[in-house]
CSV table of C-alpha atoms in Angstrom, one decimal:
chain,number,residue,atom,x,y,z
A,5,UNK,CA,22.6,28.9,3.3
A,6,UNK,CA,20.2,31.4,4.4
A,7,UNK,CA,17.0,32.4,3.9
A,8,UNK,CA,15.6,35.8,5.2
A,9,UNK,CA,17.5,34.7,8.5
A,10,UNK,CA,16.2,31.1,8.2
A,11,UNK,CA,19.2,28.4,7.5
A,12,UNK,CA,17.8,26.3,5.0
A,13,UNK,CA,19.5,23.4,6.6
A,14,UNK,CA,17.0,23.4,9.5
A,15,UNK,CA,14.4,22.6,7.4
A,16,UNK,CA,14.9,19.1,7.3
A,17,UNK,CA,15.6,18.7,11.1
A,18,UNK,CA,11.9,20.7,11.5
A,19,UNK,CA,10.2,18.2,9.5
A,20,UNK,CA,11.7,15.6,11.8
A,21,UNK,CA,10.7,17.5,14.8
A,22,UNK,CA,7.1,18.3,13.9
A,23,UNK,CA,6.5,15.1,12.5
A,24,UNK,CA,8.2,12.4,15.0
A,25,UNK,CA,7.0,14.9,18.1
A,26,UNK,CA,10.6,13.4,19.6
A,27,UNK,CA,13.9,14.5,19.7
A,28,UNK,CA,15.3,11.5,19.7
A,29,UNK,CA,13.9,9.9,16.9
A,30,UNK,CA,13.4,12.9,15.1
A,31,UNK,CA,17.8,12.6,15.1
A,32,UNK,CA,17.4,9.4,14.6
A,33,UNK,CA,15.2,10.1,11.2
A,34,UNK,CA,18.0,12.0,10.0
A,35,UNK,CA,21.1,10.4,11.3
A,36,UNK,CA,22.0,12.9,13.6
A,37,UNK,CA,23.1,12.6,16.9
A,38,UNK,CA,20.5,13.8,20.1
A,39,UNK,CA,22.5,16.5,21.1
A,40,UNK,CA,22.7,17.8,17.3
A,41,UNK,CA,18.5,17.8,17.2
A,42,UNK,CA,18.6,19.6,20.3
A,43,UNK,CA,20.8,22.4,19.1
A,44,UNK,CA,18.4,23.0,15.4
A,45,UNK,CA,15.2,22.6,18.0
A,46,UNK,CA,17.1,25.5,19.7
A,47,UNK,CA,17.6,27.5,16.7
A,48,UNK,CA,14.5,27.1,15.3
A,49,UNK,CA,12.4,28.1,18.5
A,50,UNK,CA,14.9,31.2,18.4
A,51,UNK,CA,14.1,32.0,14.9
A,52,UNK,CA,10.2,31.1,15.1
A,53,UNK,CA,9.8,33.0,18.7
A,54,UNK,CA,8.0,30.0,19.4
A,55,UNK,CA,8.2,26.5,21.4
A,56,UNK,CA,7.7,24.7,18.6
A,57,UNK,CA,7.6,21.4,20.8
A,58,UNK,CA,5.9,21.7,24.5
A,59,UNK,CA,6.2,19.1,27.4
A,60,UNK,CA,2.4,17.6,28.1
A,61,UNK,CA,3.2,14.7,30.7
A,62,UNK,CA,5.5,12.4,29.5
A,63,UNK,CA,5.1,13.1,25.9
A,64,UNK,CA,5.9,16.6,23.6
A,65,UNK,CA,3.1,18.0,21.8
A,66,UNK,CA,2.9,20.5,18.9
A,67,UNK,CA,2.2,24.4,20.0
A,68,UNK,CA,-0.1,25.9,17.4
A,69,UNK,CA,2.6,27.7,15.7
A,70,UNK,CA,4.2,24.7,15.1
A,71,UNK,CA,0.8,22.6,13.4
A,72,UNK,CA,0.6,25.5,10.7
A,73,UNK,CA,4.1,24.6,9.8
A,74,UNK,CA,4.0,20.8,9.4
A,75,UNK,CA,2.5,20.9,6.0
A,76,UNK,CA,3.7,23.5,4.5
A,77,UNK,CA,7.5,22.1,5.6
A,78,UNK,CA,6.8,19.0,4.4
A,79,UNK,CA,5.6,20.2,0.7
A,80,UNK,CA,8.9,22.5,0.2
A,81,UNK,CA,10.9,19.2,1.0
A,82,UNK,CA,8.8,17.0,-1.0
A,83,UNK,CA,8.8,19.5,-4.1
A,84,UNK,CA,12.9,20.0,-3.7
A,85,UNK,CA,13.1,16.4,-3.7
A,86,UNK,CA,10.8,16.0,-6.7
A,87,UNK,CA,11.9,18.6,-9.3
A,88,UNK,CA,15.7,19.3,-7.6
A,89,UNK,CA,16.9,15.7,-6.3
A,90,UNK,CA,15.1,12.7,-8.4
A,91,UNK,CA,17.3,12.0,-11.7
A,92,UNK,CA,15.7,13.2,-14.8
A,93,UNK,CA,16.2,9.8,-16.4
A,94,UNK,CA,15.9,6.2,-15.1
A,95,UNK,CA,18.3,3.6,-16.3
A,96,UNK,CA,17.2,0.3,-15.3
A,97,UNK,CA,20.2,-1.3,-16.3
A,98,UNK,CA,22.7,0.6,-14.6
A,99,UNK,CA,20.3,2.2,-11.6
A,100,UNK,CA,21.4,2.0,-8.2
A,101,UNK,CA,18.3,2.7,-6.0
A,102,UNK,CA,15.9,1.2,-3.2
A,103,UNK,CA,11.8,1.3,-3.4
A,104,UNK,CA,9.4,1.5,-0.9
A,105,UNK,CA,6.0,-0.4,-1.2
A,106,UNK,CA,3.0,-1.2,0.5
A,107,UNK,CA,0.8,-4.7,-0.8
A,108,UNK,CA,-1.7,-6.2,0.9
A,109,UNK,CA,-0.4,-10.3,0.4
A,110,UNK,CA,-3.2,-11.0,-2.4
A,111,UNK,CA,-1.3,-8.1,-4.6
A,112,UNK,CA,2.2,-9.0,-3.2
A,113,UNK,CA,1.3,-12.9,-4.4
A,114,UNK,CA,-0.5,-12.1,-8.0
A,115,UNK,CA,1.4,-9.5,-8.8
A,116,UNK,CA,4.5,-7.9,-7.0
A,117,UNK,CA,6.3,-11.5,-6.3
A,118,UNK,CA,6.6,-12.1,-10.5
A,119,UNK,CA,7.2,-9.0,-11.4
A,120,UNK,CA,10.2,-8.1,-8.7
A,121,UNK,CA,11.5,-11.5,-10.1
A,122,UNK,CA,11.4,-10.4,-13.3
A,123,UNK,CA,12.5,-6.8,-12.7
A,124,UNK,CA,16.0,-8.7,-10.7
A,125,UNK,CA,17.0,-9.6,-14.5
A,126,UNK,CA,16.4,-6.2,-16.0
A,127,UNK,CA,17.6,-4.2,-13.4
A,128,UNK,CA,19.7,-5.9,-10.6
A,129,UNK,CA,20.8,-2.9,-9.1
A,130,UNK,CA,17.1,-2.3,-7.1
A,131,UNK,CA,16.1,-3.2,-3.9
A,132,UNK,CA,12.7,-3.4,-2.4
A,133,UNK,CA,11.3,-2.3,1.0
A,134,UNK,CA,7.2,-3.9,1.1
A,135,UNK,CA,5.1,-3.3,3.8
A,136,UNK,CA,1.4,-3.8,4.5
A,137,UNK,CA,-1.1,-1.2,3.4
A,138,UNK,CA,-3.5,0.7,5.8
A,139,UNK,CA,-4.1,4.0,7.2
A,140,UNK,CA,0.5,3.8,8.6
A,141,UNK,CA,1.1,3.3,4.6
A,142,UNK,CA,-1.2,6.1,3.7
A,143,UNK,CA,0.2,8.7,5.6
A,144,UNK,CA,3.6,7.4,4.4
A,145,UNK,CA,2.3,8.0,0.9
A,146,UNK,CA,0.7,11.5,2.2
A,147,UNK,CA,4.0,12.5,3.3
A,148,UNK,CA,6.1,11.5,0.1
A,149,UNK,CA,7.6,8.6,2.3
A,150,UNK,CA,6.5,5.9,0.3
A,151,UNK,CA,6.8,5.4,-3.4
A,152,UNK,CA,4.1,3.0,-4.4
A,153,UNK,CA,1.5,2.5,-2.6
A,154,UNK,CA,-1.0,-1.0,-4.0
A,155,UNK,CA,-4.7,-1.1,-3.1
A,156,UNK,CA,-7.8,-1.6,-4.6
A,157,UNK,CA,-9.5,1.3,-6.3
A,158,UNK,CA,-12.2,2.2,-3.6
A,159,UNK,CA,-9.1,2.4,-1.1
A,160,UNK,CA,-6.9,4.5,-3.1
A,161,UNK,CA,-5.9,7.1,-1.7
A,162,UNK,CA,-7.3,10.9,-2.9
A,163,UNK,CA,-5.3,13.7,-4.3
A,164,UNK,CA,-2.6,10.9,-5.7
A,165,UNK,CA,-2.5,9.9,-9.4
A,166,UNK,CA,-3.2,5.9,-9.9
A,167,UNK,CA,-3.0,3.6,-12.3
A,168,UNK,CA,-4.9,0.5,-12.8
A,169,UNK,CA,-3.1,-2.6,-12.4
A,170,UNK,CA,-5.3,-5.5,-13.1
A,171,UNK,CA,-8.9,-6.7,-12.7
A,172,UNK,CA,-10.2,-9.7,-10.9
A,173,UNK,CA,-13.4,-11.5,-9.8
A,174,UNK,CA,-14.5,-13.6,-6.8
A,175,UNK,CA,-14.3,-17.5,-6.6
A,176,UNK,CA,-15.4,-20.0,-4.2
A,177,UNK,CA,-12.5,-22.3,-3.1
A,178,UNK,CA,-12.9,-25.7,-1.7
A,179,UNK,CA,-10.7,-28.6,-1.0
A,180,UNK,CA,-10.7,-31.1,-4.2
A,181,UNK,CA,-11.9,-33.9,-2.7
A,182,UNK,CA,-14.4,-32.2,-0.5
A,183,UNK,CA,-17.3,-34.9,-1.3
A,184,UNK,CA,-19.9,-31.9,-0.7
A,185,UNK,CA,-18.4,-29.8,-3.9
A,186,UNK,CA,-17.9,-32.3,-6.1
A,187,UNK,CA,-21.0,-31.2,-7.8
A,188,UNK,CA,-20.4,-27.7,-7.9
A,189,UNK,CA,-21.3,-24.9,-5.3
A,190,UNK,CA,-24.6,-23.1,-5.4
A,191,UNK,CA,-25.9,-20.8,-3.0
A,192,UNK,CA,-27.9,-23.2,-1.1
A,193,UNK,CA,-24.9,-25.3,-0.7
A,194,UNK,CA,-22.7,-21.6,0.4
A,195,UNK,CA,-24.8,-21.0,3.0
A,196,UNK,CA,-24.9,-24.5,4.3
A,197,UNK,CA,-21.2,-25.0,4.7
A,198,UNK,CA,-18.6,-24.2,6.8
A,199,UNK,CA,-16.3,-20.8,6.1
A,200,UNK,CA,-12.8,-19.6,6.4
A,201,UNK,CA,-13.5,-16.0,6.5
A,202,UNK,CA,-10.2,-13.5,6.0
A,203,UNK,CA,-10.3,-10.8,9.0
A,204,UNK,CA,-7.6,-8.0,8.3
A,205,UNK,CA,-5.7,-6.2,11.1
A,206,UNK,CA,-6.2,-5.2,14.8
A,207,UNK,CA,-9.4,-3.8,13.9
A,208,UNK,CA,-10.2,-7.3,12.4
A,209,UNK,CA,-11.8,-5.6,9.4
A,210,UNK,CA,-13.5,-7.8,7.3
A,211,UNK,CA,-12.7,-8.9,3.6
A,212,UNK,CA,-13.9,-7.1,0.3
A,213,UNK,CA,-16.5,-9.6,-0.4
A,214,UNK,CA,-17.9,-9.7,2.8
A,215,UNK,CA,-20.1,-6.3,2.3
A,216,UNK,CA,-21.7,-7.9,0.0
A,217,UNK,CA,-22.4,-11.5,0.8
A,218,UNK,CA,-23.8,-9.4,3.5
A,219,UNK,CA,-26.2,-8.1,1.1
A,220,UNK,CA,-27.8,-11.7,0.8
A,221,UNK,CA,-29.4,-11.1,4.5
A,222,UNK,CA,-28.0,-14.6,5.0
A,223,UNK,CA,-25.1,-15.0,7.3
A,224,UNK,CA,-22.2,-17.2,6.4
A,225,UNK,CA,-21.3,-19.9,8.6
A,226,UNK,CA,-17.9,-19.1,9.6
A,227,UNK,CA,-15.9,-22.1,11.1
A,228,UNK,CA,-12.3,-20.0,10.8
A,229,UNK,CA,-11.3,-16.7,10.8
A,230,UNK,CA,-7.8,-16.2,9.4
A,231,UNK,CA,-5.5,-13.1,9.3
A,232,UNK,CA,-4.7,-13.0,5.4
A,233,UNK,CA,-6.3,-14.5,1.9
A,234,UNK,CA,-2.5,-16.4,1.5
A,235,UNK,CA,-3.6,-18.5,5.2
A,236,UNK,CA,-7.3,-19.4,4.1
A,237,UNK,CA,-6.5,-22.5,1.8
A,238,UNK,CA,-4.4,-24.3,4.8
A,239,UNK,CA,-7.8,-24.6,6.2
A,240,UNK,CA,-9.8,-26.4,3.9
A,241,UNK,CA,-7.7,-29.0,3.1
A,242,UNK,CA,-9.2,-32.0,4.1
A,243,UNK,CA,-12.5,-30.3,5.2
A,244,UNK,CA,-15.9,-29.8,3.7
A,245,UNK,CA,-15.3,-25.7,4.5
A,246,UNK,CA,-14.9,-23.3,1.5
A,247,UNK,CA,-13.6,-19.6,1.4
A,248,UNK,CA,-14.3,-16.8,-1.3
A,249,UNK,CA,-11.2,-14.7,-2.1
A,250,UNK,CA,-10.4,-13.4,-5.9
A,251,UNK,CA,-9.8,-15.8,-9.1
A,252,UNK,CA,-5.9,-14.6,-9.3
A,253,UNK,CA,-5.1,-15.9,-5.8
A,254,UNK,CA,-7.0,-19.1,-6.0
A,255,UNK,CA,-5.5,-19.6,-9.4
A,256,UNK,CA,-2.1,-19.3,-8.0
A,257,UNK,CA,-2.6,-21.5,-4.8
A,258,UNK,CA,-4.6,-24.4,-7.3
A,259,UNK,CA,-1.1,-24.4,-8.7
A,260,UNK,CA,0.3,-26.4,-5.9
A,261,UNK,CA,-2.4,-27.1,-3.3
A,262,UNK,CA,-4.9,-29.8,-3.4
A,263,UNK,CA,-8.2,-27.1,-4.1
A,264,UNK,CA,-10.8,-26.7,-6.9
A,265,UNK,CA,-12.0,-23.5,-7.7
A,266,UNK,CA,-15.7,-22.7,-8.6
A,267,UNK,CA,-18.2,-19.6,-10.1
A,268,UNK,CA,-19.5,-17.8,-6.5
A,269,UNK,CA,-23.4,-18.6,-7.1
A,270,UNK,CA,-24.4,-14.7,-6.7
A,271,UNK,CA,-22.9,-11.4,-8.0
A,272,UNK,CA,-19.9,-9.8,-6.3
A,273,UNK,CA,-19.0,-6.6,-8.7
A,274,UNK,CA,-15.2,-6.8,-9.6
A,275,UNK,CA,-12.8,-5.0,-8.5
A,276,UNK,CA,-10.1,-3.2,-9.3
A,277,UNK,CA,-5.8,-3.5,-8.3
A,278,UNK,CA,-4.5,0.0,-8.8
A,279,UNK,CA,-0.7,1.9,-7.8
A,280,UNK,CA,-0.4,5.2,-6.2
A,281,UNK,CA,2.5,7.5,-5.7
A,282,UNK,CA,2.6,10.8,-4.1
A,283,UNK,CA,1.4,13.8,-6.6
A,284,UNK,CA,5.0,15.4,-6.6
A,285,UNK,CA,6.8,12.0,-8.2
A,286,UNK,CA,4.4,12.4,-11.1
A,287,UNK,CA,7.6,13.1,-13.5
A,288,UNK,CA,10.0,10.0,-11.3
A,289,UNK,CA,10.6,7.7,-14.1
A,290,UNK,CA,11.7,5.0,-12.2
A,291,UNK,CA,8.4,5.0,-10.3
A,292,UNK,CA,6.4,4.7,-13.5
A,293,UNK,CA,8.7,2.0,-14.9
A,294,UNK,CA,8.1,0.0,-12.2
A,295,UNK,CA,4.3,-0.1,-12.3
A,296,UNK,CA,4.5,-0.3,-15.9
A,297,UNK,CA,6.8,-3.8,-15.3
A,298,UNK,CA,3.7,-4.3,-12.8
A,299,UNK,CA,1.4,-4.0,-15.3
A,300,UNK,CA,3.2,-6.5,-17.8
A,301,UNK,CA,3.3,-8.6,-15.3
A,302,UNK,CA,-0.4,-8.8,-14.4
A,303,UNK,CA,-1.1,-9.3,-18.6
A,304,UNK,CA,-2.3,-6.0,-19.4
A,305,UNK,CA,0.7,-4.4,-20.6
A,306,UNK,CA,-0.2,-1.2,-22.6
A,307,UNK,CA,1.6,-0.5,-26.0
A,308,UNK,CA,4.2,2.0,-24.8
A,309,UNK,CA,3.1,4.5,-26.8
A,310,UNK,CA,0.0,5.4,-24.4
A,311,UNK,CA,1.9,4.3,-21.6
A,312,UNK,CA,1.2,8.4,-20.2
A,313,UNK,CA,-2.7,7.5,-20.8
A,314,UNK,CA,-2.3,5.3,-17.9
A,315,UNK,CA,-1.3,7.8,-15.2
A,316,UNK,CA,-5.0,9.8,-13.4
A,317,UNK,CA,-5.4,11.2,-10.7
């Protein structure tokens, strides 16, 4: 089909090409072959009078022409698939569809782990694709490539609706028969132990509650540094270190791991587990019933009735 000369068929390779720079994965992206991609670059620099895609080096950049179109390609695609594509009505029972997410571990433990086990009895025709959040994830979720994306609030992304998940608070974790704890922890006694401190990422970006134990103007005294919240308990069994992380998490591990849990001996404000999708899957039903078998999960399932009230941007 055309479009005042366009074929409407080359807007999907386009996207490819202005978003993967590449030919090859660009035909790769949409399961065509290389020589294929070559042929719709072809067209479209013919219909475009423009390069689209220019040799630097070793590497093919964007020409100007071709920046103005990447986001106004991409919202025509994401608002066909949103209003034209996505099913008007979501069957759990019967659906036959795969989800993408992004969880850091502390959401994918607390909260995605249950409630994907309790989604497999409601609807056992759904599969799951979970990947880690950060700034990858983001722009998945900026370009309508992912479908739910879990962080907490102060990360969320802007322009995308949310809606809140859960709440937690901070603990202090400690092996149980850490003869230092046995008493209790107070702040004295925080400072003056060891620390397994949770580090996220290349980057090593520190943890939530770091910026404000930093606040005390007291440093920590950090033993080990660990990649993720699910490694820190490993490390304080049969030690006198302790690690902060939230309540949820420490709850679950205390489950099956040899820890005590106790009140953190200053004020770390709670935060906040919320679920994005991109803006133009605002009306996907099988989006919201998924956070909404989220939300059950985590104990604070609305009344269906004001289920909508849920949904902000």
């Amino acid at each position: 089909m055309r479009f005042q000369g366009l074929d409407l068929n080359l807007l999907v390779a386009l996207d490819a090409l202005l978003t993967e720079q590449n030919v090859s994965a660009a035909a790769e992206n949409v399961h065509l072959s290389q020589s294929a991609m070559s042929s719709a670059l072809n067209r479209l620099r013919d219909y475009f009078g423009d390069d689209l895609l220019s040799i630097q080096g070793r590497r093919m950049v964007l020409t100007p022409r071709a920046e103005s179109l990447a986001d106004p390609v991409r919202t025509a695609l994401l608002h066909i698939r949103s209003t034209i594509t996505t099913q008007p009505t979501f069957d759990p029972a019967t659906a036959k569809r795969a989800f993408t997410l992004s969880a850091s571990d502390y959401a994918q433990t607390v909260v995605v782990a249950p409630a994907l086990a309790r989604v497999r009895e409601i609807a056992p025709g759904l599969s799951f694709d979970i990947t880690a959040p950060g700034p990858a994830a983001q722009r998945a979720l900026e370009q309508g490539e992912l479908d739910i994306y879990l962080s907490l609030e102060q990360f969320a992304v802007a322009d995308h609706p949310h809606a809140a998940l859960f709440e937690d608070d901070y603990v202090v974790v400690a092996w149980k028969d850490n003869p230092l704890t046995q008493g209790g922890v107070d702040a004295a006694l925080y400072f003056d132990l060891g620390h397994v401190s949770v580090q996220f990422g290349p980057a090593r970006l520190p943890a939530f509650d770091e910026w404000f134990i930093k606040s005390a103007r007291q440093p920590r005294k950090v033993e080990v540094t660990v990649p993720s919240f699910v490694m820190a308990p490993q490390f304080l069994i049969g030690t006198s270190r302790i690690t902060t992380m939230h309540r949820r998490l420490a709850e679950t591990f205390a489950a099956t791991l040899p820890i005590a849990v106790f009140p953190v001996p200053f004020e770390i404000p709670k935060v906040r587990q919320v679920a994005q999708w991109h803006r133009f899957n605002e009306r996907d039903e099988g989006i919201r019933w998924l956070v909404a078998q989220m939300r059950e999960t985590a104990g604070e399932a609305p009344h269906k009735s004001n289920l909508s009230n849920l949904f902000t941007v």
